CSV table of C-alpha atoms in Angstrom, one decimal:
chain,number,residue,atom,x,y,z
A,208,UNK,CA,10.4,-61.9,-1.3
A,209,UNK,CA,12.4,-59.9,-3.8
A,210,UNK,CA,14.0,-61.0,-7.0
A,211,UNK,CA,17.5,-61.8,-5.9
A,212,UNK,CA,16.7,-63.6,-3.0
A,213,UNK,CA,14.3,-65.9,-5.5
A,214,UNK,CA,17.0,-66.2,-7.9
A,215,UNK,CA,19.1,-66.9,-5.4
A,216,UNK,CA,16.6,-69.6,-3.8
A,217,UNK,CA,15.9,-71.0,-7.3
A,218,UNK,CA,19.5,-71.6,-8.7
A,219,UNK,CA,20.0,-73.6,-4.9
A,220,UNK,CA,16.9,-75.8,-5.8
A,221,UNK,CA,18.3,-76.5,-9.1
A,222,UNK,CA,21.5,-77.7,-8.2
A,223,UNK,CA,20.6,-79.5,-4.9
A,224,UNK,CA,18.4,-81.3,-7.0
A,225,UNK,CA,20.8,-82.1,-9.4
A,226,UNK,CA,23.4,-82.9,-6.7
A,227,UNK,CA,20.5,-85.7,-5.0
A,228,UNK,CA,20.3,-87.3,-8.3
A,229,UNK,CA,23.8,-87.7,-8.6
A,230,UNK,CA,24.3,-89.0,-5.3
A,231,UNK,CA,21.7,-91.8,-5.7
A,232,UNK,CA,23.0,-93.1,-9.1
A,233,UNK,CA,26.6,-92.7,-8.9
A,234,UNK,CA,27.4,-93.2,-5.4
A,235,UNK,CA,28.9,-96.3,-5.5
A,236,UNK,CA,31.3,-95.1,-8.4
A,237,UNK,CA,33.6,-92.4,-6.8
A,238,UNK,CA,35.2,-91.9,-10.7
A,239,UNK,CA,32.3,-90.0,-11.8
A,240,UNK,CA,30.8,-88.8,-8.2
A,241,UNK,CA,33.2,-86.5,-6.9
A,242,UNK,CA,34.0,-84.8,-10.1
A,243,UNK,CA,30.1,-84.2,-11.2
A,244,UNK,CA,29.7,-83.0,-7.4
A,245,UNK,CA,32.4,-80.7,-8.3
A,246,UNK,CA,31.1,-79.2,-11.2
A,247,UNK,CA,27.6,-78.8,-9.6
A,248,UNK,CA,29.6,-76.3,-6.7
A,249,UNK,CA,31.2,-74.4,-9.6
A,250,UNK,CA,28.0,-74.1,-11.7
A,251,UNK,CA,26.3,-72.8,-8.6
A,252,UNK,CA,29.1,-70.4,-7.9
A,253,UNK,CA,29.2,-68.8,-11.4
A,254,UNK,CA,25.2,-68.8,-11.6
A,255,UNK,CA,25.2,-66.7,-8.2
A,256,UNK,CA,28.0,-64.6,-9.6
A,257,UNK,CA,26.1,-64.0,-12.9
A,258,UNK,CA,22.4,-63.2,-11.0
A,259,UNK,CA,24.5,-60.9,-9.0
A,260,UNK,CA,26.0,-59.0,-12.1
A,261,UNK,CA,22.3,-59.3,-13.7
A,262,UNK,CA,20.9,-57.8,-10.5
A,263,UNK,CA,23.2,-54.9,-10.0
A,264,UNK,CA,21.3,-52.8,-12.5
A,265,UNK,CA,18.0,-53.7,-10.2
A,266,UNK,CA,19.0,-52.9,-7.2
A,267,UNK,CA,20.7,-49.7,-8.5
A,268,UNK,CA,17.5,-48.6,-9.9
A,269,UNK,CA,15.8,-49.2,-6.4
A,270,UNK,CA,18.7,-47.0,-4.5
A,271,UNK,CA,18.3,-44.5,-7.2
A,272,UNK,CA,14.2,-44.3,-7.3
A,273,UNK,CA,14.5,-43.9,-3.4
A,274,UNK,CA,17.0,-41.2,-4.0
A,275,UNK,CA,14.6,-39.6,-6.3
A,276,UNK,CA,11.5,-39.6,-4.1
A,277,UNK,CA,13.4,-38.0,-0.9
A,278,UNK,CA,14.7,-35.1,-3.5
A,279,UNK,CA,18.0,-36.0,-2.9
A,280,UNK,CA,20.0,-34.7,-5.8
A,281,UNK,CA,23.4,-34.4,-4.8
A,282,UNK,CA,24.4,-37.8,-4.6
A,283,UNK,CA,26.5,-39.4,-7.1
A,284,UNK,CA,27.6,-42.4,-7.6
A,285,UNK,CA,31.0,-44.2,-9.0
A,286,UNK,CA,31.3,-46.4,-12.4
A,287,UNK,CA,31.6,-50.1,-11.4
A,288,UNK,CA,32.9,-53.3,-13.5
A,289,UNK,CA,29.7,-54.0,-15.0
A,290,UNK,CA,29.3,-52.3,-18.1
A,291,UNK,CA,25.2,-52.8,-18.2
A,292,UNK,CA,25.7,-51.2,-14.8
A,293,UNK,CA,27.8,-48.5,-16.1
A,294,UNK,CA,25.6,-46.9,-18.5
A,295,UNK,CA,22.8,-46.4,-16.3
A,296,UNK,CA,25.2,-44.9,-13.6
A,297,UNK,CA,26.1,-42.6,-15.9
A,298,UNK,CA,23.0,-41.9,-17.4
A,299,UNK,CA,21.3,-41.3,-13.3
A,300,UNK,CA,24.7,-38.9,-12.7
A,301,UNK,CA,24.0,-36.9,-16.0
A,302,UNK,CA,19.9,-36.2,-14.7
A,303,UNK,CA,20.5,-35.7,-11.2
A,304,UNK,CA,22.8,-33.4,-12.0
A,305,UNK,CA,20.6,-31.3,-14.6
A,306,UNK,CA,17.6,-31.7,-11.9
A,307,UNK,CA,20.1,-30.0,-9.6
A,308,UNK,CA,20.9,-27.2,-11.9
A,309,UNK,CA,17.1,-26.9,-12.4
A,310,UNK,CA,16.3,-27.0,-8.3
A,311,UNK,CA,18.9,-24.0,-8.4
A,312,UNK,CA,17.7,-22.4,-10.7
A,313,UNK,CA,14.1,-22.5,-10.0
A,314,UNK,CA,14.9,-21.4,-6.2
A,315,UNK,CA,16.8,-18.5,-7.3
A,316,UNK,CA,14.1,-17.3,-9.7
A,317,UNK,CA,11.8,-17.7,-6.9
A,318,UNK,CA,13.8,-15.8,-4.3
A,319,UNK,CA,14.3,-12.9,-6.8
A,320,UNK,CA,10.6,-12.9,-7.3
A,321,UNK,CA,10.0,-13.3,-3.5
A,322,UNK,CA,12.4,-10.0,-3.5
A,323,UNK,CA,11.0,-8.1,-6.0
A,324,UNK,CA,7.2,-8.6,-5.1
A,325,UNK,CA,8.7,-7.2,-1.3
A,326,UNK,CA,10.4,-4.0,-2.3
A,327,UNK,CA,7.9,-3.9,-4.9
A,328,UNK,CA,6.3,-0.3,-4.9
A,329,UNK,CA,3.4,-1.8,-6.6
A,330,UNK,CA,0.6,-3.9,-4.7
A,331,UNK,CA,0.7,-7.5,-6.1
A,332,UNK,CA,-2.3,-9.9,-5.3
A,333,UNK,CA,-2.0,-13.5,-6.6
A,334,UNK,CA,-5.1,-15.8,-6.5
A,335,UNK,CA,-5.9,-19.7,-6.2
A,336,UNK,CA,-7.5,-21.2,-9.1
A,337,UNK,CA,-10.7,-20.6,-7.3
A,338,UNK,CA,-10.0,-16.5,-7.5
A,339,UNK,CA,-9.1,-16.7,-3.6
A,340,UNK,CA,-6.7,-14.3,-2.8
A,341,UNK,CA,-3.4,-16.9,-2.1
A,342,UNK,CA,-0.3,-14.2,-1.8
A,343,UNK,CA,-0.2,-10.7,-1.4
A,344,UNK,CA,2.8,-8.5,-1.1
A,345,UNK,CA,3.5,-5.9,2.0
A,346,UNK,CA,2.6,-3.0,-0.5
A,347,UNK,CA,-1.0,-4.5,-1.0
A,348,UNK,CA,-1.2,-5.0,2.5
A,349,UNK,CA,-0.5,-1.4,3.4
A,350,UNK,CA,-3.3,-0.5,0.7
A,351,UNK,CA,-5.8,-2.7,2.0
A,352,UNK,CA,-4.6,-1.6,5.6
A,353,UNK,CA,-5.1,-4.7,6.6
A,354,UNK,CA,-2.3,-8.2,7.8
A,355,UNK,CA,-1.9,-10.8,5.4
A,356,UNK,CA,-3.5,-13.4,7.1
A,357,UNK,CA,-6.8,-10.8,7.5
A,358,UNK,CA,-6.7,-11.1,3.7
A,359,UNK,CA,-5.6,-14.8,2.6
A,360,UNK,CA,-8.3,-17.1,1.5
A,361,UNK,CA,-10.7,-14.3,0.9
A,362,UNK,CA,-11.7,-13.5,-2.9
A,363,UNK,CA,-12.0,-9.3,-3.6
A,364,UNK,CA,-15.8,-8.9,-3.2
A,365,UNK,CA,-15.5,-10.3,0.8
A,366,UNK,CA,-13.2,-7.5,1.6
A,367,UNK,CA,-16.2,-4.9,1.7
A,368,UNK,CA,-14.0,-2.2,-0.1
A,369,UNK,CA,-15.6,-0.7,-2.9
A,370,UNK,CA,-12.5,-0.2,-5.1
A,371,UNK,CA,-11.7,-3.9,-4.4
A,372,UNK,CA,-15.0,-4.8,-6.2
A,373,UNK,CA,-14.2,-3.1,-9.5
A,374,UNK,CA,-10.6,-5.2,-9.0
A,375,UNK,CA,-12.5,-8.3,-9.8
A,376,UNK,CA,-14.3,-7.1,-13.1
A,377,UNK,CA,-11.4,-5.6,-14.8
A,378,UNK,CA,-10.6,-7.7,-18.1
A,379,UNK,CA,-7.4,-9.4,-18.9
A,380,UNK,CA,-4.6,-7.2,-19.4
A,381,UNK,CA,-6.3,-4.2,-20.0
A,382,UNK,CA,-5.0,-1.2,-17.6
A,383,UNK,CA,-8.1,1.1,-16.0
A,384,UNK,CA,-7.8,3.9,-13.4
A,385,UNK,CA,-9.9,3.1,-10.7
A,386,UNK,CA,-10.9,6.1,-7.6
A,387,UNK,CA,-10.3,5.1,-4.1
A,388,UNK,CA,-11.1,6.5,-0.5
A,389,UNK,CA,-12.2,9.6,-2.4
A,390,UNK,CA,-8.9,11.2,-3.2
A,391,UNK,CA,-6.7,8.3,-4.3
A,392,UNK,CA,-6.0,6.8,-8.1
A,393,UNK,CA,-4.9,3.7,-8.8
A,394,UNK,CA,-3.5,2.4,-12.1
A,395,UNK,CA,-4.8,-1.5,-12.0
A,396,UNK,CA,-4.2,-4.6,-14.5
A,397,UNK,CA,-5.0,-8.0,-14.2
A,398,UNK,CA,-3.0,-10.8,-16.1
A,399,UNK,CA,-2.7,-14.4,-15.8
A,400,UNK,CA,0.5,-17.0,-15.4
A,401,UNK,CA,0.8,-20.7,-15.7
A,402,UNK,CA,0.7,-23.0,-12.6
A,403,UNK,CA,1.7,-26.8,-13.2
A,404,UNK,CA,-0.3,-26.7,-16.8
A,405,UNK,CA,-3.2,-24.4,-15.2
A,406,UNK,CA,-4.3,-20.7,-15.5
A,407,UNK,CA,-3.9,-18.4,-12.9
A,408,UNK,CA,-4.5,-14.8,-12.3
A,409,UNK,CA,-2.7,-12.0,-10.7
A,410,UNK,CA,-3.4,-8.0,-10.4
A,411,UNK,CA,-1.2,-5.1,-9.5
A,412,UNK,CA,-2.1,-2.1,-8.3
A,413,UNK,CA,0.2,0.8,-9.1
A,414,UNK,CA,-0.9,4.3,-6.9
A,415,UNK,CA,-0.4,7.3,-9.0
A,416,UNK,CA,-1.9,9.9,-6.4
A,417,UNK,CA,0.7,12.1,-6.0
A,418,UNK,CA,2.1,11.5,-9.8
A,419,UNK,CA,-1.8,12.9,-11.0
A,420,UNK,CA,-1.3,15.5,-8.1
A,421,UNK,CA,1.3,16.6,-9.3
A,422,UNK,CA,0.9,17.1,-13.2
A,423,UNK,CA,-2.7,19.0,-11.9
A,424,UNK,CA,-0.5,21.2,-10.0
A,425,UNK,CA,1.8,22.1,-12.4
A,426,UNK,CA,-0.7,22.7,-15.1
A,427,UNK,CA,-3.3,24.9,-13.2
A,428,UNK,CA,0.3,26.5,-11.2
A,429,UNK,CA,1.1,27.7,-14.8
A,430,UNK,CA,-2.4,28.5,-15.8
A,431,UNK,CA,-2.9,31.1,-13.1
A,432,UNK,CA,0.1,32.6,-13.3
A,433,UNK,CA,-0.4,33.4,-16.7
A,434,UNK,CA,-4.0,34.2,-15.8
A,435,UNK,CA,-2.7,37.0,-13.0
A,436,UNK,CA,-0.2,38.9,-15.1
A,437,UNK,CA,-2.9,39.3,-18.1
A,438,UNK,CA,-5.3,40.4,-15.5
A,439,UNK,CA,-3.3,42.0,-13.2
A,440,UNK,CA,-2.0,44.4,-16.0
A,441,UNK,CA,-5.0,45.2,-17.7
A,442,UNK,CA,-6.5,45.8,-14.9
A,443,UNK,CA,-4.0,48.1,-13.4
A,444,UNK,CA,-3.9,50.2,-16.7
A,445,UNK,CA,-7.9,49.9,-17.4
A,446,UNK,CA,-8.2,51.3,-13.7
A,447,UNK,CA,-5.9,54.1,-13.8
A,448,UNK,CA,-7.7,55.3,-17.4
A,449,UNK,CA,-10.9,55.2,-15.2
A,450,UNK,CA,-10.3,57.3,-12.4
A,451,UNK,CA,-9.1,59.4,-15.0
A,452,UNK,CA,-12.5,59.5,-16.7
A,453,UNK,CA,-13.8,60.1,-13.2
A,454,UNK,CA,-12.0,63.3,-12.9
A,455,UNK,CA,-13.6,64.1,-16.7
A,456,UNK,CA,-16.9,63.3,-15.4
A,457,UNK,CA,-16.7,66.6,-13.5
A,458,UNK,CA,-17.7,68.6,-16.6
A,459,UNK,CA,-20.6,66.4,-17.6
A,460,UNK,CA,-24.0,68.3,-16.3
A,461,UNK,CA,-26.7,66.6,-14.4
A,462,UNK,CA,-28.0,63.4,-14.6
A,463,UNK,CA,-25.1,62.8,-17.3
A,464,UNK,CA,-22.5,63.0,-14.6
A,465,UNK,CA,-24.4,60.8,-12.5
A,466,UNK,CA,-25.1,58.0,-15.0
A,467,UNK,CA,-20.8,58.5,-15.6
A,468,UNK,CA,-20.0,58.3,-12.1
A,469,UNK,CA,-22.0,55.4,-11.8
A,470,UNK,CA,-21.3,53.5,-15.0
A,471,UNK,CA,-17.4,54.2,-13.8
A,472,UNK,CA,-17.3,53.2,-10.8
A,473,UNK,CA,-19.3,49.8,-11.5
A,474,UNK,CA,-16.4,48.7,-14.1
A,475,UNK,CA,-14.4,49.7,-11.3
A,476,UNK,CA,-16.0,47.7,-8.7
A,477,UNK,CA,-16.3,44.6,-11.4
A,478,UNK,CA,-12.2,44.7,-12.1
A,479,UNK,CA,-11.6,44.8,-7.9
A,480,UNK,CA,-14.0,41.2,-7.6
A,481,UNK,CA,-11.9,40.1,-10.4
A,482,UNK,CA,-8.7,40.9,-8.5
A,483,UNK,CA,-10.1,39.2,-5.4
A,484,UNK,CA,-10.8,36.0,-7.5
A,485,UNK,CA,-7.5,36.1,-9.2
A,486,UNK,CA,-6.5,36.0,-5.4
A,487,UNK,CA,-8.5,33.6,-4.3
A,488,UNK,CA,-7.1,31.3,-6.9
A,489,UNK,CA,-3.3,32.6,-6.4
A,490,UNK,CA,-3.9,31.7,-2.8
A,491,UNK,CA,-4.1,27.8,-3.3
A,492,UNK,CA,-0.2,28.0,-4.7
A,493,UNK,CA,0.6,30.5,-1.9
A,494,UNK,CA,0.0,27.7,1.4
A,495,UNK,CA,2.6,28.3,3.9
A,496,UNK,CA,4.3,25.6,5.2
A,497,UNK,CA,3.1,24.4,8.6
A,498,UNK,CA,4.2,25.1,11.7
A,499,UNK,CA,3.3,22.7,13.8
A,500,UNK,CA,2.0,22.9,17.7
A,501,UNK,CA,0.7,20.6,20.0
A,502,UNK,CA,-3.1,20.8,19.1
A,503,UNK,CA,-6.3,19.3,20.9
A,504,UNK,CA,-8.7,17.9,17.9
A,505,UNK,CA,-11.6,17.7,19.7
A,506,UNK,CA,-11.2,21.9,20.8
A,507,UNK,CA,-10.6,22.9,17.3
A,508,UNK,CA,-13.7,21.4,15.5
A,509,UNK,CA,-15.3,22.8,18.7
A,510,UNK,CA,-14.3,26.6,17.5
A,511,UNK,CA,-14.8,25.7,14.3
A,512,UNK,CA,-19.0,24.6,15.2
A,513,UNK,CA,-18.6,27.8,17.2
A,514,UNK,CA,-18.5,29.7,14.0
A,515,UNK,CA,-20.8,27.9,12.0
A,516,UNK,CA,-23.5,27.7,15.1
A,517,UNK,CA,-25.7,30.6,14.0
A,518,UNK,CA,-25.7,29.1,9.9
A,519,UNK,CA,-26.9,26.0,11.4
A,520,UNK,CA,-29.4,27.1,13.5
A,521,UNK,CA,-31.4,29.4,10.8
A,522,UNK,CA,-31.2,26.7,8.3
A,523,UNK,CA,-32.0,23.9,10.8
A,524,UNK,CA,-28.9,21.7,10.5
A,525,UNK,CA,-28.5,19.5,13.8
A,526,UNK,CA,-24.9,19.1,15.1
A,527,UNK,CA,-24.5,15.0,17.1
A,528,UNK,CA,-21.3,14.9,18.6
A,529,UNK,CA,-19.5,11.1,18.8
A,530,UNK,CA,-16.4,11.7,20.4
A,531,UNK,CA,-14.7,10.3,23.5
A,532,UNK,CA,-13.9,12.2,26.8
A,533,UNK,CA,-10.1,12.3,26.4
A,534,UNK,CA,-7.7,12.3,23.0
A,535,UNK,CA,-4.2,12.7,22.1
A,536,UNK,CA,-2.3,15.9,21.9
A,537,UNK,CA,-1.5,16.1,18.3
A,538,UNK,CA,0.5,18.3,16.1
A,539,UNK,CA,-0.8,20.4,13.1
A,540,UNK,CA,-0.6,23.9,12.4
A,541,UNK,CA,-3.8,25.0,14.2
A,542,UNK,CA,-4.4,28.2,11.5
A,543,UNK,CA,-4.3,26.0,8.6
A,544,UNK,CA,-6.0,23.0,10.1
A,545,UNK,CA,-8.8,25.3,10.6
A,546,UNK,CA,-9.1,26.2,7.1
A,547,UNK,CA,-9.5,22.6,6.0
A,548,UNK,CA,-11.9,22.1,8.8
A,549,UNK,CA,-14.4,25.3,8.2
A,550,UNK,CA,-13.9,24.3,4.2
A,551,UNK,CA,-15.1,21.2,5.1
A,552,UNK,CA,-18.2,21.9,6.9
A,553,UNK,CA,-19.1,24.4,4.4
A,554,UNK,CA,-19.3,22.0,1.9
A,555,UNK,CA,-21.2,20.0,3.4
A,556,UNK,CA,-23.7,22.6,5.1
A,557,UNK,CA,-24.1,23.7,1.7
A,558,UNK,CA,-24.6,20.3,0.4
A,559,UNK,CA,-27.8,20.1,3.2
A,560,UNK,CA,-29.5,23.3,2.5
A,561,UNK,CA,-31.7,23.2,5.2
A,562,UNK,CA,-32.9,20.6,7.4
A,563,UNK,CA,-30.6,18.0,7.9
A,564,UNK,CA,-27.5,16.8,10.5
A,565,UNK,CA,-23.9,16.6,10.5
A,566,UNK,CA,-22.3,13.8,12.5
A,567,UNK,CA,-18.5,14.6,13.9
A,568,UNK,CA,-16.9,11.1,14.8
A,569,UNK,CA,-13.2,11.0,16.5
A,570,UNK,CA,-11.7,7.9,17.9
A,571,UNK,CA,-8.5,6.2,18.2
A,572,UNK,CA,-7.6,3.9,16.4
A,573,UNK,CA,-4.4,2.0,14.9
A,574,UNK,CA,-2.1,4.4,16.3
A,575,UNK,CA,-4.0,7.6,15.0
A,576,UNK,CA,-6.7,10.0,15.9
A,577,UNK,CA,-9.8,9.7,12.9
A,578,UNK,CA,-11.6,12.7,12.1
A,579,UNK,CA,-15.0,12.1,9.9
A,580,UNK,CA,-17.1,14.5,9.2
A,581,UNK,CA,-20.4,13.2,8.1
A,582,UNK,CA,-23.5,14.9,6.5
A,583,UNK,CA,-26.9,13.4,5.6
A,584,UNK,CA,-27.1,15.0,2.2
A,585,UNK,CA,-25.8,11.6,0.3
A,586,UNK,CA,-25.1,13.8,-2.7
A,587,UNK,CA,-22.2,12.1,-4.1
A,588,UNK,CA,-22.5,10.8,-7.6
A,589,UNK,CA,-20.3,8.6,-9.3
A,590,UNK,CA,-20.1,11.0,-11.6
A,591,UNK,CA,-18.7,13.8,-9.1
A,592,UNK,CA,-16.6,11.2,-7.4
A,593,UNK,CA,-14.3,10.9,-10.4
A,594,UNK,CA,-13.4,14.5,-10.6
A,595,UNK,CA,-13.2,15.3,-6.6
A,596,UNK,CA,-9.7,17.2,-6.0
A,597,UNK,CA,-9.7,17.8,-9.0
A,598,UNK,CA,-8.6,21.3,-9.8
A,599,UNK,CA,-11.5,24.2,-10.4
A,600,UNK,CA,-14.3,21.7,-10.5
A,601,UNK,CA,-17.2,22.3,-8.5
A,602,UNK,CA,-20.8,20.9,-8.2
A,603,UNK,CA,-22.0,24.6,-7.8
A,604,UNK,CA,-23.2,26.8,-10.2
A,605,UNK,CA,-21.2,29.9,-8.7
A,606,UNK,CA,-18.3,27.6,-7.3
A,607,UNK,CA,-14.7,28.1,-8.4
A,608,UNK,CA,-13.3,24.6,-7.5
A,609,UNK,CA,-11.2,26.0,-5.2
A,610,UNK,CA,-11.9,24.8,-1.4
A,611,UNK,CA,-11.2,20.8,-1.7
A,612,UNK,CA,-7.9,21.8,-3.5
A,613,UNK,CA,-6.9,23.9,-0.6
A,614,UNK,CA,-7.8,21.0,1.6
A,615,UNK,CA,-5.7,18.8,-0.2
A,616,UNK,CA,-2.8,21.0,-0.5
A,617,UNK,CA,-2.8,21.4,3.3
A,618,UNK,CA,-3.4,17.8,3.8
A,619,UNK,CA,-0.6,17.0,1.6
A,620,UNK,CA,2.1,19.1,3.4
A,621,UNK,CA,1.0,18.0,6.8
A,622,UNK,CA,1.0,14.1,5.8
A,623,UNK,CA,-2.3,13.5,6.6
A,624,UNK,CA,-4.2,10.4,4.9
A,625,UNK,CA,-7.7,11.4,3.6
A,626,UNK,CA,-10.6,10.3,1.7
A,627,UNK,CA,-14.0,11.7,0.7
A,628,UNK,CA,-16.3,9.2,0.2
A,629,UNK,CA,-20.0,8.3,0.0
A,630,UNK,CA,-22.6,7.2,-2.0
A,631,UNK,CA,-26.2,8.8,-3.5
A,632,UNK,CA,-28.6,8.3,-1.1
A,633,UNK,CA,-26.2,7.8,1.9
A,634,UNK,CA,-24.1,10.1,4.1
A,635,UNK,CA,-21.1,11.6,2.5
A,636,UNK,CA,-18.0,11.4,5.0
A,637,UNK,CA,-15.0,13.1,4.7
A,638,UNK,CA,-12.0,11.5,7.0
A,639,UNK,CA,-9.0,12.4,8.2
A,640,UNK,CA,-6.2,10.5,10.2
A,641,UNK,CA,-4.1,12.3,12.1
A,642,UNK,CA,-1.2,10.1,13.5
A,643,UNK,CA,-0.2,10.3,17.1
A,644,UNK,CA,3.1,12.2,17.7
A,645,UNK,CA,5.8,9.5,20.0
């Protein structure tokens, strides 16, 4: 029973009460009966009057409280007679309306952020307070090539991604440069925010691939141009004085022309293979664009074993072929393509030596055709990993850096996605994704 209606009960008790007293003692004297019967129905009028202006307050508390609990903030409500009643209308008006304002407030902050983290170039992932991954945004789901759902729940080491692994041991709000898929850099940072009085953490992952790309090509584009006029002139003039000298030679007798001829025409030979290296180096800023034609895969890595068959075969190197009976026509520029492919190969023949395999794998998948080209030398370092496409380094003593550069350049222009990736002791696979022309 609520309070009113006891009130309400209680103030009847009283007064019947009184009123049954009355009745037995004064009955029989009508002077005093009528009038104390009378002031009993007045008295119980005013005291239901009065419990009703003492209960107002009450009840308006209840309407508010269950106003409160559904969220409802946009009701208001109008100033009455009771002044008691009043204040606390006002006072209810005054913080429903700043809990309104702060509703607002808060849902517009959270569709900007909802906005931002969408078009955000950036790859946002936002975790539980058990370091689950609870929200990510589409550009970590592209990186992670993977649907949101695939990902949610999940903390970074289930993923199986290597890169991902190093995500979940960078400190707090320090930025490291972490390698991915072979060819890719990522600037990463991990902070933390405040979630109803508790810590939570949140990375973003920033690609700077192309940016690094870039700057490299700029600097060693300007490096080697400066490189081939210094060498390009002095070796024009030096070679001109030469044959020159050759002609003097003529008078020299004997063995002493021979040793001149000879000593000449080695310096000569020495400033030609430095021509052909300047060229071979001039040639990485000198890829044409493509032209593109329709282009079976699976034919061109054919021609391209073709060529390599005999290499293999003295230095024991097994070709195993994975590839299924029927691809997609797909469009590359064939001349190009078969640069990357034979560059490619060589690597990774002369990462063998002798006696090993190379495995070729294409399949469909995800509306592309994958290309990996695997070999069992498993030399790949952490060390090397850092600096692969990077330009004029090389693992070889006599190597110029030049042939994964020229991969990536012609990668690059045709769009392709492409990694390098392995680990020592394991196969070293290089992979390309070429996507299916509609």
């Amino acid at each position: 029973m609520k309070l009113h209606q006891r009130l309400v009960l209680y103030l009847c008790a009283i007064h019947l009460g009184l009123a049954m007293i009355v009745w037995f003692t004064l009955k029989d004297n009508p002077y005093w009966f009528f009038p104390l019967e009378g002031v009993f129905i007045v008295s119980l009028l005013v005291g239901a009057k009065l419990s009703r202006a003492i209960l107002e307050p009450q009840q308006f508390l209840h309407a508010s409280l269950d106003q409160l609990r559904e969220g409802e903030f946009a009701t208001r409500y109008q100033p009455s007679g009771n002044p008691d009643l009043n204040a606390l209308v006002e006072t209810y008006n005054r913080m429903v309306d700043s809990l309104r304002e702060e509703r607002l407030k808060l849902g517009e902050q959270r569709d900007f952020l909802d906005k931002l983290l969408h078009a955000s170039p950036a790859a946002v992932f936002v975790f539980d307070f058990d370091g689950r991954i609870s929200h990510v945004n589409p550009s970590a789901s592209d990186l992670l090539r993977q649907q949101p759902d695939a990902v949610i729940g999940r903390s970074l080491d289930q993923l199986g991604l290597g890169w991902t692994n190093e995500l979940s041991q960078l400190g707090l709000d320090v930025p490291k440069i972490i390698h991915a898929q072979g060819s890719r850099r990522l600037r990463c940072v991990r902070s933390q925010f405040k979630d109803r009085g508790f810590t939570r953490a949140f990375i973003m992952v920033e690609e700077l691939t192309e940016e690094l790309r870039e700057r490299d090509r700029m600097a060693y584009e300007k490096l080697l141009r400066m490189m081939a006029h210094e060498i390009n002139n002095t070796v024009g003039a030096t070679n001109s004085l030469l044959e020159s000298c050759l002609t003097f030679g003529e008078s020299l007798q004997g063995n002493d022309q021979d040793d001149f001829r000879t000593s000449i025409e080695t310096i000569i030979t020495r400033h030609e293979h430095l021509n052909r290296v300047m060229r071979e180096f001039a040639a990485v800023l000198k890829v044409p664009e493509p032209r593109c034609q329709e282009t079976d895969i699976h034919q061109l890595v054919k021609d391209v074993h073709r060529l390599v068959s005999a290499a293999c075969e003295r230095t024991g190197i097994e070709w195993r072929w994975h590839c299924p009976d029927s691809l997609p026509v797909l469009s590359m520029d064939q001349h190009l393509m078969e640069q990357v492919l034979m560059n490619i190969v060589k690597n990774a023949m002369e990462a063998i030596g002798e006696r090993g395999a190379i495995d070729v794998h294409l399949m469909t998948q995800s509306g592309s055709v994958t290309l990996v080209i695997e070999d069992s030398a498993g030399a790949l370092t952490a060390e090397v990993k850092n600096q692969l496409f990077s330009p004029f380094f090389s693992t070889k003593a006599s190597g110029r850096g030049i042939g994964l550069t020229l991969i990536q350049e012609i990668l690059v222009q045709h769009g392709f996605e492409y990694s390098l990736e392995g680990e020592p002791g394991r196969s070293t696979r290089f992979t390309i994704h070429f996507p299916i022309p509609t």
